[in-house]
Amino acid sequence: MSFSHAARLQQFKNLVGIRFQLYNSLFTSLPFHRIERTGILLSLLLNNSEDGYKKKLSPVEILEDFFTRHTVYQKEQEQIDLLFRFVQYAERQIVLFDALEDASFREVNDMQGSGSLKQLFNEVQIKHKEKELEQKLNDYCIRLVLTAHPTQFYPGSVLGIIHDLSKALADNNAGLINTYLQQLGKTPFLKKQRPTPYDEAVSLIWYLENVFYVAAGKIYTSIKNQLQLGIDFNQPLIRMGFWPGGDRDGNPFVVTDITLKVAALLRGSIIKCYYLEVRRLKRRLTFTGVDVLLAGLEKKLYDNIFIPGHTTSLSKDEILATLFEIRSILIHQHNGLFQQSVEQLINRVQLFGLHFASLDIRQDSSVHKQVLANIAAKDSSVTFPYLPAYKTNQENKATDELVKETLDVMKNIRTIQQANGEDGCNRYIISQCTSAENVMEVFQLLLLSGWSKEVLPIDIVPLFETVEDLQQAPKVMKELYENEVYKDHLQQRRKQQTIMLGFSDGTKDGGYLMANWGIFKAKEELTRISSEYGYNVVFFDGRGGPPARGGGKTHRFYASMGKQISNKEIQLTVQGQTVSSNFGTHDSAQFNIEQLLNAGISNDLFSSTKALQKEEEALIVEVAKKSFDAYVELKQHPYFMQYLVDVSPLKYYSETNIASRPAKRGGSSRLELKDLRAIPYVGAWSQIKQNVTGYYGVGTALKALDDQGRFAEFKQLYQNSLFIKTLMDNCEMAMKKCFFPLTEYLRDHPVYGEIWQKIYNEYELTKKYVLLLSGNTELMEDYPVEQLSIQMRERIVMPLITIQQYAIAKCREMNERGQQSPHKAAYEKLIIRSSFGIINAARNSA
C-alpha cells in the first residue's frame, strides 16, 4: 500500500470520516430520554453555532436564538436539561470518533515506513552500520513514565468500552458495535468522587497489562530476531516508569502506605501477566522434561499472587533461569519446537522484571527544607554533616507527621527494592530544584532515614523547570560534580546522572519559544559540563500532551537534537490523553515506541544535523527574547489572571474529580498565577480555544526581524534546522485548535476587550509569519490527516464549547449583578460537564 499524503488522507476519509457519519446514525437508538429528538436538535445547534459565529453572534445570542427557533422550551430549567442531554450525546460522539481512529490506525499509518524499526534496519544494512547499531543498543533505552496528571476525563469503564468498540469497528462487526454503543449510552462519564492515588494507579496499570506488556515485548522480540547479531540484551531496551503513588509533590493524598500498596500492585500485576502466559505455554509444552519445569514455575507464580508471605520468595533471575533451561531442552531435545513462544516470555521478563514499571518518588525542594528545619528545631545537637555550614533559613512549617512521612518513604524504598528488585524504586526527583544544596538536602535526608552512603542504590534527580532555573542548571551541576561526597555517590551509580527538565512550567513561565530554547541550551550545556567531569548525563523530559507542554510530534524533537546533546537514553513522561491516544492500542503503542527508538538511534548513527552556528544561535536567542518579552507583557496585564478566571473554566478544574492532586500549590483560596499548576493553566486556554502558551510572542518576534529586513535569515534557519522546523510545526498545531469567534463577543467588553484583542492580534500575526515560513496557505498543510482529524474533532465539540461559554457568561452576569439564581449551580455543573468532552476531543489539550 502506498502511504503518500494523498493515500493516507483518502484512507482516513474512508475509514474514519465516512464511517463516523454512518455509525453516528446509530446514536438515534441509544438509551437516552427522547434521544432521537436530542440528536436532531444537536445537529440544528451545530448549524446554528456555525452560522451564528459567522455573523459574530455571542454564545448567549446563538443559544437564545436556537431555543426560540427550534424548541418549545421557555422555562430556564427545561433549557438547561436539554443542554445536559446535548453534552451527553456529544461525549459519546467523541468516543465513537476516538474508537474509529484507533481501529483504523494500522491502515492510516505506515507501520513499516519512515521512523519504523524496519526502516532503521534497512538503512543500517545499506550503510553497513551493523557494528555501530550493536554498540548503540547495548547502551541505550527509552523510558516511558506514566503519570496521573489530570488530563484524562474518561473513567476506566469508558476506556474499556473504547478498547472493545475499536476492535469491533476494525472487524466491521455491526452487531457488536451497536451493543457497545448501547452500553456506552448507559455508562456514566461523570466521576462522583475524586480518585485516590491508588485508583489512578489501577487505571494506568490497565495500560501496562493490556497494551505495553504486549507491544513492548513484541518490539523487543522483533529487534532480537531482526538483528541476528548474537546479542542477548541484559539491560532492558524499553523501560516503563510510574508516578501514581510516588509523586508526592503538592499531593497530600500520596502517603507511604499508598506508595507501598502501589509497588505491591505493580509487582502483582506483572506476575499475573507471567502466570497467564505460562498457563498458555502449558497447552503447548507437553514434552517430557519441560512440563515439570513449567508446572513448577506456574506454582511459584501462583503462590506469589495468591498466598500471603510469598512476595520475596521469587526473583527475576530465578524465573529467567527456569525459562533458559526450558529453552535449552527445546533446542537440544525437541528440535526447537515452540522455542519462539518461550523466547517471547524471556524477553518480557528481561524488560519488566518483578517491578513492571519503576516507581519514581517526587517531592518539592521546599518540603525537604522544612523537614530539616523541624529536625534541627527538635534537637539542637543534630548536625547535618553533608550540608556544611547549613542554615535552613526556613520557618519550621513542617509537622511531625510530614517529617515522619518524608523519612518513612525514603526508608521504604528498601522495602520496595527487596520485593520488586532495585528497578522497582530507585529514583528520587526534586521539584523546583534551584541549587546544589537542594540535592544534598535529599542526600542528607536519605542517610537520616537509615541508608548508608556506602550503599545507596538511589538516583537523586534534580528537576529544573522555570527559565531562570534552566539557565542556572549547569552551574548547579558543576557544583555537585565538584562535591567530594556526591562524587563518591555518582561513582556507585555507574558515573551516571539523570537530570529532569520540565517543559510545562517552563512554557507557563517563559512562553513557547523561550521555554523550548531554554531547554535545548540547558541540555547542550549540561552535556558539556557532565562530559568535562567524566559523567554520563541522561535527560528525563517532563512533557505533556500538547505543544505548549512539550508534546506534539515528540519523536521529531528527539531526531532534531544533534550530537551536542547527550543521547544515551530517551526518557519522557506520558500522561492524560497522551496515554490513550498515542499508546492506547497495540498498533499505536508499537508505532510510537518504534518512532522514539528510531529517533534516538538514528540521531547517533545517521544524523546529518549540524551544530547551530554562533550567528544562528544568536538569531534564535534574539527571537526567543522578543517572544519572551511579549509573553511577559501579556502576563503583566492588570486583568490577565482575572480574564482567565472569568472567561475560562479554570476555577472549576478542581471540581471535575479527575485527579487526586489539587489544581494548584499552596493552601490559599485565591487563584494566583505563581501557584497554579501548568496543566489547568494550559488546559483553561485550550478550552476557550485560545491556546496562548502554544504560540504567543512568536509573531511579535518574527515581525521585529521582518521590520529590520532580516526575516529571510530566520526562514533560512527554518529550512536548515529540524529543531526550529519542529518547533514551528507544533506551533501550527496549537493554532489549528484555536477558534476566536467563540469569544469574539468580548472584543468590546469594558474590562476584557483589550486583553482579548491583544491575544487575537498575536494569533493573527503569528499565523501570518508561520505561513510565510512554510510557504503554505493554511495551518498544518504538511500534515493533511492530522489537519482533517482536528477539523472533524473541533466540529463535534462546537456545540459543547458554545454551551460552556453560554454557561460561563450566565454565571459571570449573575456575579456582576449580584443575583442569586436557583439555576446558578446547574450552570456551574454544565461548565464542568462540558469540559469533559472538550478536553477528550482534543486528545492532547492539557
Tab-separated table of C-alpha atoms in Angstrom, residues 272-432:
chain	number	residue	atom	x	y	z
A	272	LYS	CA	-0.170	-12.177	36.901
A	273	CYS	CA	0.861	-11.460	33.275
A	274	TYR	CA	3.660	-14.060	33.511
A	275	TYR	CA	1.310	-16.569	35.164
A	276	LEU	CA	-1.274	-16.270	32.363
A	277	GLU	CA	1.458	-16.648	29.731
A	278	VAL	CA	2.870	-19.725	31.464
A	279	ARG	CA	-0.659	-21.198	31.556
A	280	ARG	CA	-0.886	-20.670	27.769
A	281	LEU	CA	2.557	-22.249	27.269
A	282	LYS	CA	1.456	-25.332	29.223
A	283	ARG	CA	-1.015	-26.158	26.437
A	284	ARG	CA	1.903	-26.474	24.015
A	285	LEU	CA	4.928	-27.539	26.071
A	286	THR	CA	3.674	-31.001	26.959
A	287	PHE	CA	7.056	-32.707	26.444
A	288	THR	CA	8.961	-34.771	28.978
A	289	GLY	CA	11.417	-32.659	30.949
A	290	VAL	CA	9.786	-29.380	30.024
A	291	ASP	CA	6.356	-29.986	31.507
A	292	VAL	CA	7.686	-30.448	35.061
A	293	LEU	CA	9.787	-27.261	34.917
A	294	LEU	CA	6.833	-25.268	33.605
A	295	ALA	CA	4.479	-26.651	36.235
A	296	GLY	CA	6.963	-25.700	38.953
A	297	LEU	CA	7.219	-22.151	37.594
A	298	GLU	CA	3.430	-21.920	37.381
A	299	LYS	CA	3.113	-22.886	41.058
A	300	LYS	CA	5.706	-20.328	42.165
A	301	LEU	CA	3.916	-17.576	40.245
A	302	TYR	CA	0.538	-18.672	41.602
A	303	ASP	CA	1.825	-18.687	45.190
A	304	ASN	CA	3.241	-15.187	44.737
A	305	ILE	CA	-0.131	-13.875	43.603
A	306	PHE	CA	-2.498	-15.688	45.931
A	307	ILE	CA	-0.599	-16.946	49.007
A	308	PRO	CA	0.418	-14.297	51.586
A	309	GLY	CA	4.055	-14.204	52.609
A	310	HIS	CA	5.472	-15.306	49.248
A	311	THR	CA	6.309	-11.888	47.834
A	312	THR	CA	10.057	-12.159	48.441
A	313	SER	CA	10.340	-15.871	47.600
A	314	LEU	CA	10.738	-15.317	43.863
A	315	SER	CA	13.282	-13.330	41.871
A	316	LYS	CA	13.612	-12.229	38.250
A	317	ASP	CA	16.803	-14.301	37.918
A	318	GLU	CA	15.007	-17.394	39.191
A	319	ILE	CA	12.237	-17.037	36.577
A	320	LEU	CA	14.801	-16.464	33.823
A	321	ALA	CA	16.928	-19.445	34.937
A	322	THR	CA	13.899	-21.748	34.596
A	323	LEU	CA	12.965	-20.319	31.188
A	324	PHE	CA	16.570	-20.595	29.938
A	325	GLU	CA	16.596	-24.256	30.996
A	326	ILE	CA	13.303	-24.870	29.189
A	327	ARG	CA	14.659	-23.149	26.063
A	328	SER	CA	17.808	-25.274	26.154
A	329	ILE	CA	15.789	-28.519	26.400
A	330	LEU	CA	13.553	-27.420	23.492
A	331	ILE	CA	16.597	-26.677	21.324
A	332	HIS	CA	18.559	-29.834	22.129
A	333	GLN	CA	15.804	-32.417	22.570
A	334	HIS	CA	12.720	-31.185	20.701
A	335	ASN	CA	14.029	-29.508	17.518
A	336	GLY	CA	13.281	-26.042	18.878
A	337	LEU	CA	9.516	-26.647	18.792
A	338	PHE	CA	7.707	-23.669	20.397
A	339	GLN	CA	11.084	-22.114	21.229
A	340	GLN	CA	9.835	-18.749	19.898
A	341	SER	CA	6.968	-18.696	22.415
A	342	VAL	CA	9.417	-19.242	25.275
A	343	GLU	CA	11.722	-16.547	23.841
A	344	GLN	CA	8.842	-14.054	23.934
A	345	LEU	CA	8.288	-14.683	27.639
A	346	ILE	CA	12.042	-14.457	28.336
A	347	ASN	CA	12.097	-11.080	26.581
A	348	ARG	CA	9.219	-9.784	28.669
A	349	VAL	CA	10.813	-10.926	31.915
A	350	GLN	CA	14.022	-9.142	30.879
A	351	LEU	CA	12.031	-5.982	30.176
A	352	PHE	CA	9.674	-5.897	33.149
A	353	GLY	CA	11.368	-7.946	35.885
A	354	LEU	CA	9.226	-8.144	39.014
A	355	HIS	CA	8.539	-4.414	39.037
A	356	PHE	CA	6.639	-3.891	35.717
A	357	ALA	CA	7.363	-0.158	35.957
A	358	SER	CA	9.839	1.744	38.136
A	359	LEU	CA	8.016	3.746	40.787
A	360	ASP	CA	9.562	7.228	40.992
A	361	ILE	CA	9.358	9.257	44.212
A	362	ARG	CA	8.973	13.021	43.703
A	363	GLN	CA	8.770	15.849	46.239
A	364	ASP	CA	9.161	19.630	46.250
A	365	SER	CA	12.507	21.036	47.494
A	366	SER	CA	10.739	23.349	49.958
A	367	VAL	CA	9.388	20.308	51.827
A	368	HIS	CA	12.907	18.970	52.372
A	369	LYS	CA	13.964	22.340	53.807
A	370	GLN	CA	11.004	22.368	56.161
A	371	VAL	CA	11.692	18.812	57.311
A	372	LEU	CA	15.350	19.635	58.047
A	373	ALA	CA	14.251	22.790	59.910
A	374	ASN	CA	11.887	20.689	62.044
A	375	ILE	CA	14.601	18.129	62.828
A	376	ALA	CA	17.065	20.893	63.789
A	377	ALA	CA	14.459	22.659	65.947
A	378	LYS	CA	13.591	19.445	67.838
A	379	ASP	CA	17.177	18.655	68.725
A	380	SER	CA	19.837	21.370	68.673
A	381	SER	CA	22.590	18.738	68.885
A	382	VAL	CA	21.650	17.307	65.473
A	383	THR	CA	24.109	18.231	62.752
A	384	PHE	CA	23.952	17.702	59.030
A	385	PRO	CA	27.450	16.514	58.052
A	386	TYR	CA	26.741	16.555	54.318
A	387	LEU	CA	25.388	20.090	54.436
A	388	PRO	CA	28.406	22.028	55.812
A	389	ALA	CA	27.549	25.369	57.426
A	390	TYR	CA	23.902	24.607	56.605
A	391	LYS	CA	21.295	27.116	57.632
A	392	THR	CA	17.746	26.168	56.898
A	393	ASN	CA	16.715	29.838	56.537
A	394	GLN	CA	13.310	28.332	56.694
A	395	GLU	CA	10.479	28.820	59.113
A	396	ASN	CA	9.716	25.478	60.725
A	397	LYS	CA	6.401	24.784	58.988
A	398	ALA	CA	6.798	21.014	58.837
A	399	THR	CA	4.553	18.995	61.115
A	400	ASP	CA	5.954	15.946	62.890
A	401	GLU	CA	3.711	13.902	60.598
A	402	LEU	CA	5.339	15.422	57.478
A	403	VAL	CA	8.808	14.674	58.878
A	404	LYS	CA	7.810	11.067	59.576
A	405	GLU	CA	6.222	10.683	56.127
A	406	THR	CA	9.283	12.097	54.344
A	407	LEU	CA	11.727	9.837	56.181
A	408	ASP	CA	9.407	6.812	56.005
A	409	VAL	CA	9.051	6.908	52.223
A	410	MET	CA	12.831	7.143	51.885
A	411	LYS	CA	13.277	4.224	54.267
A	412	ASN	CA	10.649	2.144	52.487
A	413	ILE	CA	12.404	2.397	49.135
A	414	ARG	CA	14.457	-0.501	50.557
A	415	THR	CA	11.262	-2.499	51.228
A	416	ILE	CA	10.141	-1.971	47.620
A	417	GLN	CA	13.571	-2.923	46.245
A	418	GLN	CA	13.581	-6.142	48.281
A	419	ALA	CA	10.237	-7.237	46.780
A	420	ASN	CA	10.379	-5.726	43.259
A	421	GLY	CA	14.131	-5.575	42.623
A	422	GLU	CA	16.289	-2.436	42.561
A	423	ASP	CA	14.498	-1.232	39.414
A	424	GLY	CA	11.247	-1.252	41.389
A	425	CYS	CA	12.053	2.111	43.010
A	426	ASN	CA	15.442	3.760	42.653
A	427	ARG	CA	14.883	7.430	41.758
A	428	TYR	CA	14.091	10.437	43.936
A	429	ILE	CA	13.067	13.518	41.928
A	430	ILE	CA	13.322	17.030	43.399
A	431	SER	CA	10.732	19.516	42.080
A	432	GLN	CA	11.659	23.199	41.976
